[in-house]
Amino acid sequence: MKKQSFMDKLEEKLMPMAAKISGNAHLQSIRDGFALAMPLLIIGSMFMLISNFPIQSWMDLLRSTEVNGNTIASYFSAATNATFTIMSIFVVIGIGYAYGGKLKVNQIFSGIVSLVAWFILMPFSFEFTPEGSEEALTVNGLSFDWLGSKGVFIGIISAFLAVRIYKIIIDKGLVIKMPAGVPPTVGQSFAALLPAAFVMTAFVLIRFIFSLTPWDNAFNFVYSVLQLPLQHIGGTLTAMILVYLFAHILWFLGIHGTNITDSMFMPILYALSAENLAKVNAGQLPENIINVQFQNLFATYGGAGSTLSLLIVAVLIAKSKRLKQLSKLSILPAIFGINEPVIYGLPIVLNPLLMVPFILVPTINIIISYVTMNIGLVPIPNGVIMPWTTPPIVSGFLSSNWQGAVLQLFLIVLGCLIYYPFVVAIDKNNLIQEEELANESEEA
């Protein structure tokens, strides 16, 4: 009987777990919900970036020049307030829409019902202290805090619960069926009437129950008991390293690791980024080192494993035809964060020789980036969400000024040094194989 290797045992343990996680309807819905909101978040962040572009004279110009009584910067802020500042609205609709698809119910109504349920739980007043006053006033209205990052987790829970209740009522047959000949849109609207009524009634009851507790409402409860502790844990160096270690082991086994980890980790990172963006918008310095930009722009570059460094080395030194051609074809996509060609074409998947640098380089990136930002050598990312295809150096500058660009360049060079001996070994092995094939061809 053949003895199992370490890699066989690792694959045997992790593959079922990864398949179960990646196939989970709730995690898939969270991932897809954030994906639906992503375009708006990127656009809103871009407007924020324009008004806070890291050139002091530019920022002073926008903040001092007035048009119709308003500064130019305030017009850019309107776009940010309409997108990133109320990001939870888009996330709730997106998750409700995606989860409705998983449960095979009307996705549009699933998204709408999720949003209504979330608003039912939301407090409709908040405390406000006027400038120059020491006494806080209670103001009727919706707080941007709950509409933004602080409302994300309660939004996720509300969407899942609302769509699940909606599905149960439909399965029970408690729907109003219109006669044949009625336009489909009208029929769908009436069919959603009773299920939506049940959802709203259930959430009114939940709101009443929480009003009897010390938290006063569900938003305060979820934020203080669930979201805040998770942000504290997820915003640590240890958490980032562990998440990336797990993701890269899955990549090594041929599974899209970041798809799995992002579905669980991204809500925390987005909340931390939103807090940073709010600080920048208020003219303050961001505080959360770990966030979406830290992960996308500094932990890795050129895709999982920071394989851009590997490809740079291969382009410069490769002598074997296979590695030379693969690196030339793969390096341009890698600059924009696409590295599936090298992961599956080199391959990195199930290649024990490359497992060490593939995991080691991102881990070193995370540690160095965290330390340099923690001591103030590099500015903490400003919270601006950029397309994941934004090339390094450019992305570092837009997120953390010129220091961020220099840090990315340093990490790329360091990654090249780490990957170098492994690329040399692979290239030599490829040359031997090519010579053997050439000799076999001559003999034939």
Coordinates of C-alpha atoms in Angstrom, one line a residue:
M1 CA 0.0 0.0 0.0
K2 CA 1.4 3.4 -1.0
K3 CA 2.2 5.6 1.9
Q4 CA 0.5 9.0 1.8
S5 CA 2.8 12.0 1.6
F6 CA 2.4 15.2 3.7
M7 CA 0.9 17.0 0.7
D8 CA -1.6 14.1 0.1
K9 CA -2.7 14.3 3.7
L10 CA -3.0 18.1 3.6
E11 CA -5.1 17.9 0.4
E12 CA -7.3 15.2 1.9
K13 CA -8.0 17.4 4.9
L14 CA -8.4 20.8 3.3
M15 CA -10.2 20.0 0.0
P16 CA -13.5 18.9 1.6
M17 CA -13.5 21.9 4.0
A18 CA -12.7 24.3 1.1
A19 CA -15.4 22.8 -1.0
K20 CA -17.9 23.2 1.8
I21 CA -17.0 26.8 2.5
S22 CA -17.0 27.8 -1.2
G23 CA -20.3 26.2 -1.7
N24 CA -22.0 27.8 1.3
A25 CA -25.0 29.9 0.1
H26 CA -24.5 32.6 2.8
L27 CA -20.9 33.1 2.1
Q28 CA -21.5 33.2 -1.7
S29 CA -24.2 35.8 -1.2
I30 CA -22.0 38.0 0.9
R31 CA -19.3 37.8 -1.7
D32 CA -21.7 38.5 -4.6
G33 CA -23.5 41.2 -2.6
F34 CA -20.3 43.2 -2.1
A35 CA -19.4 42.6 -5.8
L36 CA -22.7 44.2 -6.8
A37 CA -21.9 47.2 -4.7
M38 CA -18.2 47.4 -5.8
P39 CA -18.6 49.7 -8.9
L40 CA -20.4 52.4 -6.8
L41 CA -17.9 52.1 -4.0
I42 CA -15.0 52.5 -6.4
I43 CA -16.6 55.5 -8.1
G44 CA -17.4 57.2 -4.8
S45 CA -13.8 56.6 -3.7
M46 CA -12.4 58.1 -6.8
F47 CA -14.3 61.4 -6.2
M48 CA -12.8 61.3 -2.7
L49 CA -9.4 60.7 -4.1
I50 CA -9.7 63.7 -6.5
S51 CA -10.6 66.1 -3.7
N52 CA -7.8 64.6 -1.5
F53 CA -5.1 64.0 -4.1
P54 CA -1.8 64.0 -2.2
I55 CA -0.6 67.4 -3.4
Q56 CA -1.2 70.1 -0.8
S57 CA -1.6 73.0 -3.2
W58 CA -4.3 71.0 -5.1
M59 CA -6.2 70.3 -1.9
D60 CA -6.0 73.9 -0.7
L61 CA -7.3 75.1 -4.0
L62 CA -10.4 72.8 -3.9
R63 CA -11.1 73.7 -0.3
S64 CA -10.7 77.4 -0.7
T65 CA -12.4 78.0 -4.1
E66 CA -16.2 78.6 -3.8
V67 CA -18.9 78.3 -6.5
N68 CA -22.4 79.4 -5.5
G69 CA -21.4 79.5 -1.8
N70 CA -20.0 76.0 -1.8
T71 CA -16.4 74.9 -2.1
I72 CA -15.4 72.7 -5.1
A73 CA -14.3 70.0 -2.6
S74 CA -17.9 69.9 -1.2
Y75 CA -19.2 69.0 -4.7
F76 CA -16.8 66.1 -4.9
S77 CA -17.9 65.1 -1.4
A78 CA -21.5 64.8 -2.6
A79 CA -20.6 61.9 -4.8
T80 CA -18.7 60.2 -2.0
N81 CA -21.7 60.8 0.4
A82 CA -24.0 59.3 -2.2
T83 CA -22.0 56.1 -2.5
F84 CA -19.3 55.1 0.0
T85 CA -20.9 57.0 2.9
I86 CA -24.1 55.0 2.5
M87 CA -22.4 51.8 1.4
S88 CA -24.5 49.6 3.7
I89 CA -27.6 50.3 1.6
F90 CA -26.0 48.9 -1.5
V91 CA -24.6 45.9 0.4
V92 CA -28.0 45.0 1.9
I93 CA -29.7 45.1 -1.5
G94 CA -26.9 43.2 -3.1
I95 CA -26.8 40.4 -0.5
G96 CA -30.6 40.1 -0.4
Y97 CA -30.6 39.9 -4.3
A98 CA -27.9 37.3 -4.3
Y99 CA -29.4 35.2 -1.5
G100 CA -32.8 35.3 -3.2
G101 CA -31.2 33.8 -6.2
K102 CA -29.7 31.0 -4.1
L103 CA -33.2 30.3 -2.6
K104 CA -34.8 30.5 -6.0
V105 CA -37.2 33.4 -5.2
N106 CA -37.7 36.7 -7.0
Q107 CA -34.3 38.4 -6.6
I108 CA -35.6 42.0 -7.1
F109 CA -38.2 41.7 -4.3
S110 CA -35.6 39.8 -2.1
G111 CA -33.3 42.9 -2.3
I112 CA -36.1 45.3 -1.6
V113 CA -37.5 43.3 1.3
S114 CA -34.1 43.1 2.8
L115 CA -33.6 46.8 2.6
V116 CA -37.1 47.5 4.2
A117 CA -36.4 45.0 7.0
W118 CA -33.1 46.6 7.7
F119 CA -34.6 50.1 7.9
I120 CA -37.3 48.8 10.3
L121 CA -34.6 47.9 12.8
M122 CA -32.7 51.2 12.3
P123 CA -33.1 54.0 14.9
F124 CA -34.7 57.1 13.4
S125 CA -33.0 59.6 15.7
F126 CA -29.5 60.3 16.8
E127 CA -27.6 62.6 19.1
F128 CA -26.0 65.7 17.7
T129 CA -23.8 68.3 19.5
P130 CA -23.9 71.7 17.8
E131 CA -20.6 73.5 17.3
G132 CA -19.8 75.6 20.4
S133 CA -22.3 73.7 22.6
E134 CA -21.6 71.1 25.3
E135 CA -25.2 69.8 25.3
A136 CA -26.2 67.0 22.9
L137 CA -29.5 67.3 21.1
T138 CA -31.7 64.5 19.9
V139 CA -32.3 64.9 16.1
N140 CA -34.9 63.0 14.1
G141 CA -33.4 61.4 11.1
L142 CA -31.0 58.7 9.8
S143 CA -27.4 58.6 11.0
F144 CA -24.7 58.3 8.3
D145 CA -22.9 56.1 10.8
W146 CA -25.6 53.4 10.5
L147 CA -25.9 53.9 6.7
G148 CA -22.2 53.5 6.3
S149 CA -19.7 51.0 7.7
K150 CA -21.3 50.6 11.2
G151 CA -24.5 49.2 9.6
V152 CA -22.8 46.5 7.5
F153 CA -23.1 43.5 9.8
I154 CA -26.7 44.2 10.9
G155 CA -27.4 44.6 7.2
I156 CA -26.0 41.2 6.4
I157 CA -28.0 39.6 9.2
S158 CA -31.2 41.4 8.1
A159 CA -30.8 40.4 4.5
F160 CA -30.4 36.7 5.3
L161 CA -33.3 36.7 7.8
A162 CA -35.7 38.7 5.6
V163 CA -35.2 36.6 2.5
R164 CA -35.4 33.3 4.5
I165 CA -38.8 34.4 6.0
Y166 CA -39.9 35.5 2.5
K167 CA -39.0 32.1 1.2
I168 CA -40.8 30.2 4.0
I169 CA -44.0 32.2 3.3
I170 CA -43.9 31.5 -0.4
D171 CA -43.3 27.8 0.2
K172 CA -46.3 27.7 2.5
G173 CA -48.4 29.0 -0.5
L174 CA -49.4 32.2 1.3
V175 CA -49.4 34.3 -1.9
I176 CA -52.0 36.2 -3.8
K177 CA -52.4 34.6 -7.2
M178 CA -53.8 36.8 -9.9
P179 CA -56.0 35.4 -12.8
A180 CA -54.5 34.6 -16.2
G181 CA -54.2 37.6 -18.5
V182 CA -52.8 39.9 -15.8
P183 CA -49.5 41.5 -16.8
P184 CA -46.5 39.5 -15.3
T185 CA -45.2 42.5 -13.4
V186 CA -48.6 43.1 -11.7
G187 CA -48.8 39.4 -10.9
Q188 CA -45.4 39.3 -9.3
S189 CA -46.2 42.4 -7.2
F190 CA -49.3 40.9 -5.7
A191 CA -47.5 37.6 -5.2
A192 CA -44.9 39.4 -3.1
L193 CA -47.5 41.2 -1.0
L194 CA -48.2 38.7 1.7
P195 CA -44.6 37.4 2.0
A196 CA -43.4 41.0 2.4
A197 CA -46.1 41.7 5.0
F198 CA -44.9 38.7 7.0
V199 CA -41.3 39.9 6.8
M200 CA -42.1 43.4 7.9
T201 CA -44.3 42.2 10.8
A202 CA -41.5 39.9 12.0
F203 CA -39.0 42.8 12.0
V204 CA -41.4 45.1 13.7
L205 CA -41.6 42.5 16.5
I206 CA -37.8 42.2 16.6
R207 CA -37.5 46.0 16.9
F208 CA -40.0 45.9 19.8
I209 CA -38.1 43.2 21.6
F210 CA -34.8 45.1 21.3
S211 CA -36.4 48.3 22.6
L212 CA -36.9 46.4 25.9
T213 CA -33.2 45.6 26.2
P214 CA -30.2 47.8 27.4
W215 CA -29.1 48.2 23.8
D216 CA -32.4 49.9 22.9
N217 CA -32.2 48.7 19.2
A218 CA -30.7 45.8 17.1
F219 CA -28.1 48.1 15.5
N220 CA -26.5 49.0 18.8
F221 CA -26.6 45.3 19.8
V222 CA -25.0 43.9 16.7
Y223 CA -22.4 46.6 16.5
S224 CA -21.2 46.4 20.1
V225 CA -21.5 42.6 20.5
L226 CA -20.6 41.3 17.1
Q227 CA -19.1 43.9 14.6
L228 CA -16.8 45.8 16.9
P229 CA -15.1 42.7 18.4
L230 CA -14.7 41.2 14.9
Q231 CA -13.2 44.5 13.6
H232 CA -10.7 44.5 16.5
I233 CA -9.7 40.9 15.8
G234 CA -9.8 41.2 12.0
G235 CA -7.8 44.4 12.1
T236 CA -4.7 42.8 13.6
L237 CA -1.5 41.7 12.0
T238 CA -2.0 38.1 13.3
A239 CA -5.4 37.8 11.7
M240 CA -4.2 39.1 8.3
I241 CA -1.3 36.6 8.3
L242 CA -3.5 33.6 9.2
V243 CA -6.1 34.5 6.6
Y244 CA -3.4 34.8 3.9
L245 CA -1.7 31.6 5.0
F246 CA -5.0 29.7 4.6
A247 CA -5.8 31.3 1.3
H248 CA -2.4 30.5 -0.2
I249 CA -2.5 26.9 1.0
L250 CA -5.8 26.6 -0.9
W251 CA -4.3 28.3 -4.0
F252 CA -1.4 25.8 -3.8
L253 CA -4.0 23.0 -3.9
G254 CA -5.6 24.5 -7.0
I255 CA -8.5 26.2 -5.2
H256 CA -9.2 29.9 -5.6
G257 CA -8.2 30.7 -2.0
T258 CA -9.0 34.4 -1.9
N259 CA -12.5 33.8 -3.2
I260 CA -13.1 31.7 -0.1
T261 CA -11.4 33.9 2.5
D262 CA -12.7 37.2 1.0
S263 CA -16.3 36.1 1.6
M264 CA -15.7 35.9 5.3
F265 CA -12.9 38.6 5.7
M266 CA -14.0 41.3 3.3
P267 CA -17.0 42.7 5.4
I268 CA -14.5 43.4 8.2
L269 CA -11.9 45.0 5.8
Y270 CA -14.6 47.2 4.1
A271 CA -15.8 48.5 7.5
L272 CA -12.2 49.4 8.4
S273 CA -11.6 51.1 5.1
A274 CA -14.8 53.1 5.4
E275 CA -13.7 54.3 8.8
N276 CA -10.4 55.5 7.3
L277 CA -12.2 57.2 4.4
A278 CA -14.5 59.0 6.9
K279 CA -11.4 60.2 8.8
V280 CA -9.8 61.6 5.6
N281 CA -13.1 63.2 4.6
A282 CA -13.1 65.0 8.0
G283 CA -9.6 66.2 7.5
Q284 CA -8.1 63.7 10.0
L285 CA -5.5 60.9 9.6
P286 CA -6.7 57.3 9.0
E287 CA -6.1 54.9 11.9
N288 CA -6.8 51.4 10.7
I289 CA -3.7 49.8 9.1
I290 CA -5.4 46.6 8.1
N291 CA -8.1 47.3 5.6
V292 CA -9.0 46.5 1.9
Q293 CA -6.2 48.6 0.5
F294 CA -3.6 47.0 2.8
Q295 CA -4.7 43.6 1.5
N296 CA -5.0 44.4 -2.1
L297 CA -2.1 46.8 -2.6
F298 CA 0.6 45.8 -0.1
A299 CA 0.0 42.2 1.0
T300 CA 0.2 40.9 -2.6
Y301 CA 0.9 42.4 -6.0
G302 CA 0.6 40.6 -9.3
G303 CA -2.0 38.2 -7.8
A304 CA -1.7 35.5 -5.1
G305 CA 1.8 34.8 -4.0
S306 CA 3.0 38.1 -5.3
T307 CA 4.0 36.3 -8.5
L308 CA 4.9 39.5 -10.3
S309 CA 8.3 39.2 -8.7
L310 CA 8.6 35.6 -9.9
L311 CA 7.8 36.6 -13.5
I312 CA 10.3 39.6 -13.4
V313 CA 13.1 37.2 -12.4
A314 CA 12.0 34.7 -15.1
V315 CA 11.9 37.3 -17.8
L316 CA 15.4 38.4 -16.9
I317 CA 17.2 35.1 -16.5
A318 CA 15.1 32.2 -18.0
K319 CA 17.0 30.1 -20.6
S320 CA 14.5 27.3 -21.0
K321 CA 12.0 27.9 -23.8
R322 CA 9.1 26.9 -21.6
L323 CA 9.8 29.3 -18.8
K324 CA 10.9 32.1 -21.1
Q325 CA 7.8 32.0 -23.2
L326 CA 5.4 31.6 -20.2
S327 CA 6.9 34.5 -18.4
K328 CA 6.8 36.8 -21.4
L329 CA 3.1 36.0 -21.9
S330 CA 2.2 36.2 -18.2
I331 CA 4.0 39.3 -17.0
L332 CA 1.6 41.9 -18.6
P333 CA -1.6 40.4 -17.0
A334 CA 0.4 40.0 -13.7
I335 CA 1.1 43.8 -13.6
F336 CA -2.7 44.2 -13.5
G337 CA -3.2 41.5 -10.8
I338 CA -4.1 38.6 -13.0
N339 CA -1.8 35.6 -12.4
E340 CA -3.9 32.5 -13.2
P341 CA -1.6 31.7 -16.2
V342 CA 1.5 31.3 -14.0
I343 CA -0.4 29.6 -11.2
Y344 CA -1.7 26.9 -13.5
G345 CA 0.7 27.1 -16.3
L346 CA 4.1 27.0 -14.6
P347 CA 2.5 25.5 -12.5
I348 CA 2.6 26.6 -8.9
V349 CA -0.3 24.4 -8.0
L350 CA 1.0 21.2 -6.3
N351 CA 4.5 22.2 -7.0
P352 CA 6.5 21.6 -3.7
L353 CA 9.5 23.6 -5.0
L354 CA 7.4 26.8 -5.2
M355 CA 5.3 26.3 -2.1
V356 CA 7.8 28.0 0.2
P357 CA 8.3 31.3 -1.7
F358 CA 4.6 31.4 -2.7
I359 CA 3.6 31.6 0.9
L360 CA 6.6 33.3 2.3
V361 CA 6.6 36.4 0.0
P362 CA 3.1 37.6 0.9
T363 CA 3.7 36.9 4.6
I364 CA 6.9 39.1 4.5
N365 CA 5.0 41.8 2.6
I366 CA 2.3 41.9 5.3
I367 CA 4.8 42.1 8.2
I368 CA 7.0 44.8 6.5
S369 CA 4.1 46.9 5.4
Y370 CA 2.4 46.7 8.8
V371 CA 5.6 47.7 10.7
T372 CA 6.4 50.6 8.4
M373 CA 2.9 52.0 8.7
N374 CA 2.8 51.4 12.4
I375 CA 5.9 53.5 13.0
G376 CA 4.8 56.2 10.6
L377 CA 7.3 55.6 7.9
V378 CA 4.6 55.0 5.4
P379 CA 1.1 56.7 5.6
I380 CA -1.8 54.4 6.5
P381 CA -4.0 53.7 3.4
N382 CA -6.6 56.5 3.0
G383 CA -9.6 54.1 2.5
V384 CA -10.1 54.9 -1.2
I385 CA -11.3 51.7 -3.0
M386 CA -9.4 51.2 -6.2
P387 CA -10.0 48.6 -8.9
W388 CA -8.0 45.5 -8.0
T389 CA -6.4 45.8 -11.5
T390 CA -4.6 49.0 -10.6
P391 CA -0.9 48.4 -11.1
P392 CA 1.6 48.6 -8.2
I393 CA 3.5 51.8 -7.7
V394 CA 0.5 53.8 -9.1
S395 CA -1.8 52.2 -6.5
G396 CA 0.7 52.7 -3.7
F397 CA 1.0 56.4 -4.5
L398 CA -2.8 56.9 -4.7
S399 CA -3.3 55.1 -1.4
S400 CA -0.3 56.1 0.7
N401 CA 1.5 59.0 -1.2
W402 CA 5.0 58.5 -2.6
Q403 CA 6.0 56.5 0.5
G404 CA 3.5 53.9 -0.5
A405 CA 4.9 53.7 -4.0
V406 CA 8.4 53.3 -2.7
L407 CA 7.3 50.6 -0.3
Q408 CA 5.7 48.6 -3.2
L409 CA 8.8 49.0 -5.3
F410 CA 10.9 47.7 -2.3
L411 CA 8.6 44.7 -1.8
I412 CA 8.7 43.8 -5.5
V413 CA 12.5 43.8 -5.4
L414 CA 12.6 41.9 -2.2
G415 CA 10.2 39.3 -3.7
C416 CA 12.5 39.0 -6.7
L417 CA 15.4 38.1 -4.4
I418 CA 13.3 35.5 -2.6
Y419 CA 12.0 33.9 -5.8
Y420 CA 15.4 34.0 -7.6
P421 CA 16.9 30.7 -6.4
F422 CA 13.6 28.9 -7.0
V423 CA 13.3 30.2 -10.5
V424 CA 16.9 29.2 -11.2
A425 CA 16.1 25.7 -10.1
I426 CA 12.9 25.4 -12.2
D427 CA 14.7 26.8 -15.2
K428 CA 17.5 24.3 -14.9
N429 CA 15.0 21.5 -14.5
N430 CA 13.2 22.7 -17.6
L431 CA 16.4 22.8 -19.6
I432 CA 17.2 19.2 -18.7
Q433 CA 13.8 18.1 -19.8
E434 CA 14.0 20.0 -23.0
E435 CA 17.5 18.4 -23.8
E436 CA 16.1 15.0 -23.1
L437 CA 13.2 15.5 -25.4
A438 CA 15.5 16.8 -28.1
N439 CA 17.7 13.7 -27.8
E440 CA 14.7 11.4 -27.9
S441 CA 13.5 13.2 -31.0
E442 CA 16.9 12.8 -32.7
E443 CA 17.1 9.1 -31.9
A444 CA 13.6 8.6 -33.3

